[in-house]
Short mmCIF file of C-alpha atoms in Angstrom, two decimals:
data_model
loop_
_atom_site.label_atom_id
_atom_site.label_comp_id
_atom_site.label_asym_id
_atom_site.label_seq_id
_atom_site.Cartn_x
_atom_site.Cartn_y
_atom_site.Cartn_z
CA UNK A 5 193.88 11.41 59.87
CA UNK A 6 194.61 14.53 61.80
CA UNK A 7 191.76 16.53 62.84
CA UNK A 8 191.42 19.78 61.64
CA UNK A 9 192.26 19.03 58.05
CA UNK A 10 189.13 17.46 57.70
CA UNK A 11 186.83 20.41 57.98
CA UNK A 12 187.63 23.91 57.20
CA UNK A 13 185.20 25.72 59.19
CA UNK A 14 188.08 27.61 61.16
CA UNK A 15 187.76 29.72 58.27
CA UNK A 16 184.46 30.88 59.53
CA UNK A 17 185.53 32.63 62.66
CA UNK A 18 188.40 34.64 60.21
CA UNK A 19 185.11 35.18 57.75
CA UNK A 20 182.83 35.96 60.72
CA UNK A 21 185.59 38.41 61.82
CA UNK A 22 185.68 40.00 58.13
CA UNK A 23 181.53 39.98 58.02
CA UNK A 24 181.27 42.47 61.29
CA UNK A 25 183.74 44.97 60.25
CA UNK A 26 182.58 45.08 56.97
CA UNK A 27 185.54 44.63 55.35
CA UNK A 28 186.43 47.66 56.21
CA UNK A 29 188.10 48.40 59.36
CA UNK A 30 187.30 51.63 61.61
CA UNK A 31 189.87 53.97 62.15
CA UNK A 32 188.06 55.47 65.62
CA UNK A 33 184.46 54.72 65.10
CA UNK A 34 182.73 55.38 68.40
CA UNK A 35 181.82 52.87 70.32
CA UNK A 36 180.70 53.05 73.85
CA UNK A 37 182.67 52.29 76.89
CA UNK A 38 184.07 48.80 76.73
CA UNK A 39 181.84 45.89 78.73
CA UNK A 40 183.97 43.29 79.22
CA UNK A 41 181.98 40.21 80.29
CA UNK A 42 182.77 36.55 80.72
CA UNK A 43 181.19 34.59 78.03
CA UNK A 44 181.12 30.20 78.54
CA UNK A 45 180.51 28.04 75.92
CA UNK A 46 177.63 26.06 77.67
CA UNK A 47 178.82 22.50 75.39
CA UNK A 48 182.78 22.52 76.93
CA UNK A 49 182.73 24.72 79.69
CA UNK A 50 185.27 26.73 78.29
CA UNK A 51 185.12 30.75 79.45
CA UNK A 52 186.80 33.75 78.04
CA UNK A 53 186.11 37.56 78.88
CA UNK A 54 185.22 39.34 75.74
CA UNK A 55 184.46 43.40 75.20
CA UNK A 56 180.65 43.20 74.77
CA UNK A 57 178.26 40.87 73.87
CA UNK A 58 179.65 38.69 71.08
CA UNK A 59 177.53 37.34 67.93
CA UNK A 60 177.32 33.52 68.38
CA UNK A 61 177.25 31.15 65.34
CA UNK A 62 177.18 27.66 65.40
CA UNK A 63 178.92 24.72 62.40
CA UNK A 64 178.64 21.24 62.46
CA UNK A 65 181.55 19.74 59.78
CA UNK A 66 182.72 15.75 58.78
CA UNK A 67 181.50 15.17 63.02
CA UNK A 68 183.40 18.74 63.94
CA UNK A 69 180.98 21.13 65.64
CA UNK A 70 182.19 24.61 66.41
CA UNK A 71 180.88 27.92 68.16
CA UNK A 72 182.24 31.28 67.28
CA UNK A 73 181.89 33.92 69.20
CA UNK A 74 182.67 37.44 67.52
CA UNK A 75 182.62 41.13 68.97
CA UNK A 76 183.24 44.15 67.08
CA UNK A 77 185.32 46.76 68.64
CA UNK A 78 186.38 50.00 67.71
CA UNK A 79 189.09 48.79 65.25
CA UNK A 80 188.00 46.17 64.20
CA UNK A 81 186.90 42.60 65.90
CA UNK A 82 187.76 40.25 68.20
CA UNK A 83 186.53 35.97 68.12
CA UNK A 84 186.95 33.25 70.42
CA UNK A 85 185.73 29.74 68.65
CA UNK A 86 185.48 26.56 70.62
CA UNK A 87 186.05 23.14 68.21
CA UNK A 88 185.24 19.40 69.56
CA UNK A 89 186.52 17.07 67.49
CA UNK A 90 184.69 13.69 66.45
CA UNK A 91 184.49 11.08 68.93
CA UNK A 92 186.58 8.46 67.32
CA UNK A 93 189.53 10.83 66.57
CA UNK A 94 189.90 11.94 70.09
CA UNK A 95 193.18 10.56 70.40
CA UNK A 96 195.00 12.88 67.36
CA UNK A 97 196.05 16.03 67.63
CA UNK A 98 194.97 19.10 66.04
CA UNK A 99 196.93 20.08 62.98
CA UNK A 100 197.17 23.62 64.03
CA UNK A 101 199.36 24.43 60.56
CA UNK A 102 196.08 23.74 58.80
CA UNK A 103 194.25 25.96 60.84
CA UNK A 104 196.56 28.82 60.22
CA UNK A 105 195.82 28.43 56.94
CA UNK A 106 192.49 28.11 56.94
CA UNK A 107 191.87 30.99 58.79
CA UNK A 108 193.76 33.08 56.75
CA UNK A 109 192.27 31.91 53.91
CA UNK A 110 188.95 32.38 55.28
CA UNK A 111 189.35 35.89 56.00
CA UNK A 112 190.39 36.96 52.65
CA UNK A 113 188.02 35.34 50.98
CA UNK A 114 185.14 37.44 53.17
CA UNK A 115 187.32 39.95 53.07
CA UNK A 116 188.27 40.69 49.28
CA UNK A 117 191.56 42.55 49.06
CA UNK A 118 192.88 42.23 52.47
CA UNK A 119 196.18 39.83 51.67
CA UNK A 120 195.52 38.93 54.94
CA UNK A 121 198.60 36.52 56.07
CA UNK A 122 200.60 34.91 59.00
CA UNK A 123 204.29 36.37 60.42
CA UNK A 124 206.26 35.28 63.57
CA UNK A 125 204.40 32.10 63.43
CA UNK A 126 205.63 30.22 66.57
CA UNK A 127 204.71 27.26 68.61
CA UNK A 128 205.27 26.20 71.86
CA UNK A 129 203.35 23.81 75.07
CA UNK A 130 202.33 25.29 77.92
CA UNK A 131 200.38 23.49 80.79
CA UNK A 132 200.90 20.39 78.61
CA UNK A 133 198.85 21.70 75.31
CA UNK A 134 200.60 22.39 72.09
CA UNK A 135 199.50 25.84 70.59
CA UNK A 136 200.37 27.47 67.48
CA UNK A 137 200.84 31.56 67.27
CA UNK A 138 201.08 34.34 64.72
CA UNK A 139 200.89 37.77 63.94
CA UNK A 140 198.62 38.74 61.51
CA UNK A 141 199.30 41.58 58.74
CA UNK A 142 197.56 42.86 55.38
CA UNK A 143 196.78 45.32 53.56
CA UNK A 144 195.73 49.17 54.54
CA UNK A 145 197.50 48.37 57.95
CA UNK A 146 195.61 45.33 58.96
CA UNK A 147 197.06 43.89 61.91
CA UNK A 148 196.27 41.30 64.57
CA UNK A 149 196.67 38.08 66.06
CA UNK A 150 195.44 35.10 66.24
CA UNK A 151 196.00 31.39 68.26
CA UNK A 152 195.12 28.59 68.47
CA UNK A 153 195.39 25.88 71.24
CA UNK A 154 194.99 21.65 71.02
CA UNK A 155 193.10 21.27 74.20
CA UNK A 156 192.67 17.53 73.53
CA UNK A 157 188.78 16.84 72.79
CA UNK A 158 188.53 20.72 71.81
CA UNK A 159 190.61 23.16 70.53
CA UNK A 160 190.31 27.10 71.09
CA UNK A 161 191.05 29.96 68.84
CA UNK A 162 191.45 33.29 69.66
CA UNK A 163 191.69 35.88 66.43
CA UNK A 164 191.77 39.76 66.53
CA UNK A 165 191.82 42.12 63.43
CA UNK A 166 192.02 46.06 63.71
CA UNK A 167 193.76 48.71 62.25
CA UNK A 168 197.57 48.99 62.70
CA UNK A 169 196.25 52.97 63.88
CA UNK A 170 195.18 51.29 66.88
CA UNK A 171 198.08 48.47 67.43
CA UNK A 172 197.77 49.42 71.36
CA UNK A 173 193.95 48.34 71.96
CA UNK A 174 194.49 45.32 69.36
CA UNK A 175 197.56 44.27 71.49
CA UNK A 176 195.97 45.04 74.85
CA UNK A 177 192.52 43.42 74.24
CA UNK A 178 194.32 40.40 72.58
CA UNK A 179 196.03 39.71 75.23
CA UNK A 180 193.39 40.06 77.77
CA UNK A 181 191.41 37.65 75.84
CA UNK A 182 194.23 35.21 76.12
CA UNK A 183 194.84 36.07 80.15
CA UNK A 184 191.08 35.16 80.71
CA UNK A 185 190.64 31.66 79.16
CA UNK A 186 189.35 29.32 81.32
CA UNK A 187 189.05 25.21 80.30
CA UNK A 188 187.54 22.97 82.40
CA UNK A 189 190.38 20.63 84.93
CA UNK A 190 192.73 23.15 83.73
CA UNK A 191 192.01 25.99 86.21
CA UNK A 192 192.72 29.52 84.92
CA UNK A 193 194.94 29.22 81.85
CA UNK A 194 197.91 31.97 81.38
CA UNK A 195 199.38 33.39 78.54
CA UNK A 196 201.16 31.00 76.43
CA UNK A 197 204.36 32.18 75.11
CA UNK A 198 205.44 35.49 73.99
CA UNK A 199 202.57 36.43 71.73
CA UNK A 200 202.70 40.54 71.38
CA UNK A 201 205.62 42.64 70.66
CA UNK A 202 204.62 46.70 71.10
#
């Protein structure tokens, strides 16, 4: 059986996401100067710089446990989650399809109205782990992105939603995100693919 189609909590980062902007996305609230910081996921090891401190939940799913890690920003919010996958099924990949759709799915269901959904999905390997891309689009000029990456034992997702007002900072922090990932024996990951088009 392939591993994320047995739990759907990827949806919860995409709801998590919907939850801090309050399903309703800022069109230049004001925040204070951005503090980017390195946040680690103490189970994995795994390290991304984020702008500010995030809000940390925790899921446990059919043996999947998952941290997501969620910072609002001034249009909109950015997450990071961290998946391990159950001992026995260590050995399959991660149906990143499924979590596409999950996360999508998750998002508009926090997030009533948003017809939140997936363009320009594309996948590709780099450093020798499959990852799966998109942009994201909805309604009232939501925009973002979102990937996710089948590190073996865990899989990472990075998701951003803002306003398409504020494409720039959504594009720029996105990518940031992505440039700062750091997995244990893999040494500083890059970017992975063409992800943002300006």
């Amino acid at each position: 059986m392939v591993r994320l189609s047995r739990f759907h909590r990827l949806a919860l980062l995409a709801a998590s996401t919907a939850v801090v902007t309050g399903g309703a996305l800022s069109q230049g609230s004001a925040f204070a100067a951005t503090q980017w910081q390195e946040i680690t996921d103490s189970p994995s090891g795994i390290s991304v710089r984020l702008p500010g401190k995030p809000v940390m939940q925790r899921y446990s799913d059919h043996g999947v446990n998952s941290r997501d890690y969620v910072v609002p920003t001034r249009y909109g919010a950015l997450g990071f989650s961290v998946f391990d996958g159950p001992a026995h099924a260590q050995a399959e990949p991660w149906d990143l399809k499924t979590g596409l759709k999950a996360a999508v799915d998750g998002y508009n269901s926090a997030d009533i109205g948003a017809g939140l959904r997936g363009t320009d999905v594309h996948e590709g390997t780099k450093d020798g782990d499959r990852y799966l891309e998109a942009k994201l689009v909805g309604v009232g000029g939501r925009t973002g992105h979102i990937r996710f990456v089948d590190h073996g034992r865990q899989s990472i997702v990075v998701m951003t939603v803002g306003h398409d007002d504020q494409r720039d900072a959504v594009d720029r922090d996105y990518r940031q995100v992505l440039d700062s990932v750091k997995v244990p024996d893999h040494g500083p990951r890059q970017a992975q693919g063409p992800a943002v088009s300006t």
